[in-house]
Amino acid sequence: MLTRDEYVAKMKQRLDKWSAEMDALEAKTQNAQEDAKVKAQEQMSTLQAMRLDGEKKLEEIKSATEDSWEHLKTETEKVWDAFKDSVQAFKSHYK
């Protein structure tokens, strides 16, 4: 089982990975036709909101008590899973 500090470090790495993946996805969509580009931008906005939610959860974990951080960890994992699924769907659409 990870300590809170280890978990925070792991989540920071995930957030950095999210940012890099989003940059790569955004670059892929730049050459798309206009209607596809608009849809991609809408999806990117959703992904950005999810990333911000992940950052917020990480900050909450950093400031949480020992008793409450495990609950926040569960919520954060749900955010991560939803983001991962959304990125996979986006990638499969814009291969």
XYZ file of N, CA and C in Angstrom:
285
model
N 0.844 -1.176 0.000
C 0.000 0.000 0.000
C 0.893 1.243 0.000
N 0.539 2.194 -0.837
C 1.326 3.414 -0.954
C 1.044 4.371 0.197
N 2.089 5.081 0.602
C 1.873 6.166 1.554
C 1.245 7.330 0.807
N 0.774 8.311 1.544
C 0.173 9.472 0.888
C 1.198 10.170 -0.005
N 2.416 10.366 0.485
C 3.437 11.043 -0.316
C 3.760 10.270 -1.592
N 3.828 8.958 -1.490
C 4.080 8.138 -2.678
C 2.918 8.250 -3.660
N 1.710 8.258 -3.132
C 0.537 8.368 -3.993
C 0.499 9.729 -4.688
N 0.827 10.787 -3.949
C 0.864 12.131 -4.532
C 1.890 12.173 -5.662
N 3.057 11.586 -5.451
C 4.085 11.552 -6.497
C 3.594 10.774 -7.717
N 2.922 9.650 -7.479
C 2.375 8.842 -8.577
C 1.338 9.641 -9.366
N 0.458 10.341 -8.658
C -0.571 11.133 -9.337
C 0.039 12.306 -10.094
N 1.091 12.899 -9.563
C 1.766 13.996 -10.268
C 2.315 13.479 -11.591
N 2.880 12.274 -11.576
C 3.370 11.673 -12.820
C 2.222 11.448 -13.801
N 1.087 10.989 -13.289
C -0.080 10.780 -14.148
C -0.541 12.096 -14.762
N -0.589 13.139 -13.963
C -1.018 14.439 -14.482
C -0.068 14.929 -15.563
N 1.225 14.739 -15.357
C 2.200 15.119 -16.379
C 1.975 14.310 -17.656
N 1.675 13.023 -17.485
C 1.400 12.166 -18.646
C 0.134 12.637 -19.360
N -0.905 12.993 -18.586
C -2.146 13.503 -19.175
C -1.855 14.710 -20.048
N -1.072 15.628 -19.519
C -0.759 16.851 -20.261
C -0.035 16.527 -21.559
N 0.939 15.629 -21.493
C 1.685 15.250 -22.692
C 0.775 14.566 -23.713
N -0.097 13.670 -23.244
C -1.021 12.992 -24.157
C -1.977 13.988 -24.803
N -2.454 14.929 -24.013
C -3.384 15.921 -24.559
C -2.699 16.789 -25.604
N -1.451 17.169 -25.365
C -0.708 17.953 -26.352
C -0.552 17.172 -27.652
N -0.235 15.886 -27.541
C -0.074 15.048 -28.731
C -1.397 14.895 -29.476
N -2.479 14.698 -28.743
C -3.792 14.562 -29.380
C -4.209 15.852 -30.066
N -3.952 16.951 -29.412
C -4.315 18.239 -30.005
C -3.529 18.477 -31.290
N -2.265 18.117 -31.305
C -1.451 18.268 -32.507
C -1.987 17.404 -33.645
N -2.445 16.189 -33.326
C -2.998 15.298 -34.351
C -4.237 15.886 -35.014
N -5.021 16.620 -34.269
C -6.283 17.121 -34.803
C -6.128 18.425 -35.582
N -4.958 19.012 -35.568
C -4.765 20.293 -36.242
C -4.971 20.200 -37.752
N -4.707 19.048 -38.331
C -4.853 18.883 -39.775
C -6.212 18.325 -40.178
N -7.100 18.169 -39.225
C -8.435 17.638 -39.517
C -9.273 18.678 -40.250
N -10.317 18.206 -40.916
C -11.241 19.124 -41.570
C -11.937 19.957 -40.503
N -12.477 21.086 -40.921
C -13.003 22.064 -39.962
C -14.066 21.494 -39.024
N -15.025 20.747 -39.553
C -16.072 20.208 -38.674
C -15.505 19.196 -37.678
N -14.552 18.395 -38.131
C -13.905 17.440 -37.227
C -13.043 18.169 -36.201
N -12.434 19.267 -36.633
C -11.594 20.040 -35.722
C -12.430 20.665 -34.605
N -13.618 21.148 -34.947
C -14.508 21.738 -33.937
C -14.909 20.678 -32.919
N -15.272 19.500 -33.404
C -15.646 18.404 -32.494
C -14.455 18.010 -31.617
N -13.280 17.959 -32.204
C -12.080 17.605 -31.442
C -11.800 18.647 -30.362
N -12.001 19.920 -30.690
C -11.777 20.972 -29.697
C -12.758 20.850 -28.534
N -13.991 20.470 -28.842
C -14.978 20.255 -27.776
C -14.536 19.102 -26.875
N -14.067 18.033 -27.489
C -13.600 16.883 -26.709
C -12.360 17.241 -25.893
N -11.478 18.054 -26.474
C -10.290 18.489 -25.740
C -10.684 19.330 -24.530
N -11.705 20.144 -24.681
C -12.179 20.940 -23.543
C -12.656 20.034 -22.413
N -13.338 18.967 -22.778
C -13.791 17.998 -21.774
C -12.596 17.341 -21.093
N -11.599 16.948 -21.879
C -10.404 16.332 -21.307
C -9.663 17.306 -20.393
N -9.604 18.570 -20.791
C -8.940 19.572 -19.955
C -9.664 19.737 -18.625
N -10.987 19.717 -18.664
C -11.765 19.823 -17.427
C -11.499 18.614 -16.530
N -11.372 17.451 -17.139
C -11.078 16.246 -16.360
C -9.686 16.336 -15.739
N -8.744 16.868 -16.497
C -7.391 17.034 -15.962
C -7.400 18.003 -14.787
N -8.141 19.100 -14.922
C -8.248 20.056 -13.820
C -8.875 19.416 -12.589
N -9.850 18.554 -12.814
C -10.463 17.832 -11.700
C -9.426 16.936 -11.021
N -8.594 16.305 -11.812
C -7.518 15.479 -11.260
C -6.536 16.304 -10.442
N -6.199 17.500 -10.936
C -5.304 18.391 -10.194
C -5.941 18.818 -8.876
N -7.235 19.099 -8.922
C -7.958 19.497 -7.711
C -7.949 18.365 -6.689
N -8.215 17.149 -7.149
C -8.209 15.992 -6.247
C -6.827 15.801 -5.623
N -5.782 16.015 -6.408
C -4.427 15.875 -5.891
C -4.165 16.893 -4.782
N -4.596 18.123 -4.998
C -4.431 19.151 -3.965
C -5.224 18.798 -2.707
N -6.415 18.242 -2.890
C -7.220 17.825 -1.738
C -6.509 16.719 -0.952
N -5.892 15.797 -1.666
C -5.166 14.713 -0.997
C -3.982 15.272 -0.212
N -3.274 16.229 -0.810
C -2.119 16.818 -0.130
C -2.511 17.441 1.205
N -3.685 18.056 1.258
C -4.085 18.759 2.477
C -5.031 17.946 3.366
N -5.337 16.731 2.984
C -6.279 15.900 3.742
C -5.636 15.350 5.014
N -6.488 15.009 5.941
C -6.015 14.336 7.150
C -5.667 12.895 6.810
N -4.952 12.261 7.700
C -4.595 10.852 7.486
C -5.839 9.981 7.325
N -6.882 10.318 8.059
C -8.108 9.522 8.013
C -8.893 9.701 6.714
N -8.828 10.890 6.131
C -9.684 11.165 4.969
C -8.995 10.972 3.622
N -7.694 10.870 3.581
C -7.039 10.823 2.277
C -7.332 9.529 1.522
N -7.578 8.443 2.218
C -7.902 7.178 1.542
C -9.213 7.295 0.761
N -10.189 8.000 1.329
C -11.458 8.225 0.630
C -11.215 9.061 -0.627
N -10.400 10.096 -0.497
C -10.080 10.937 -1.649
C -9.312 10.148 -2.706
N -8.506 9.223 -2.269
C -7.758 8.376 -3.200
C -8.727 7.601 -4.090
N -9.776 7.066 -3.506
C -10.784 6.325 -4.270
C -11.446 7.229 -5.302
N -11.807 8.440 -4.901
C -12.413 9.395 -5.834
C -11.442 9.748 -6.956
N -10.185 9.927 -6.606
C -9.173 10.281 -7.597
C -8.984 9.161 -8.610
N -9.018 7.930 -8.161
C -8.895 6.796 -9.077
C -10.064 6.754 -10.063
N -11.246 7.123 -9.612
C -12.408 7.177 -10.508
C -12.204 8.242 -11.578
N -11.666 9.399 -11.179
C -11.372 10.470 -12.139
C -10.343 9.975 -13.148
N -9.304 9.308 -12.664
C -8.263 8.786 -13.538
C -8.831 7.793 -14.544
N -9.663 6.867 -14.070
C -10.253 5.864 -14.958
C -11.126 6.509 -16.030
N -11.913 7.499 -15.647
C -12.770 8.194 -16.611
C -11.921 8.932 -17.639
N -10.856 9.576 -17.186
C -9.979 10.294 -18.108
C -9.313 9.319 -19.072
N -8.807 8.229 -18.538
C -8.131 7.230 -19.364
C -9.075 6.698 -20.441
N -10.309 6.392 -20.069
C -11.297 5.910 -21.034
C -11.598 6.965 -22.096
N -11.705 8.212 -21.682
C -11.993 9.300 -22.621
C -10.844 9.502 -23.597
N -9.627 9.428 -23.097
C -8.461 9.575 -23.975
C -8.417 8.430 -24.981
N -8.684 7.218 -24.534
C -8.681 6.072 -25.451
C -9.735 6.238 -26.547
N -10.913 6.707 -26.168
C -11.969 6.935 -27.159
C -11.543 8.015 -28.147
N -10.939 9.067 -27.643
C -10.468 10.160 -28.494
C -9.393 9.649 -29.447
N -8.437 8.891 -28.917
C -7.357 8.349 -29.751
C -7.899 7.456 -30.858
N -8.860 6.606 -30.528
C -9.383 5.686 -31.533
C -10.138 6.430 -32.631
N -10.696 7.564 -32.298
C -11.436 8.350 -33.283
C -10.498 9.131 -34.202
N -9.344 9.550 -33.692
C -8.427 10.405 -34.459
C -7.098 9.720 -34.741
N -7.120 8.445 -35.083
C -5.888 7.722 -35.440
C -5.316 8.257 -36.711
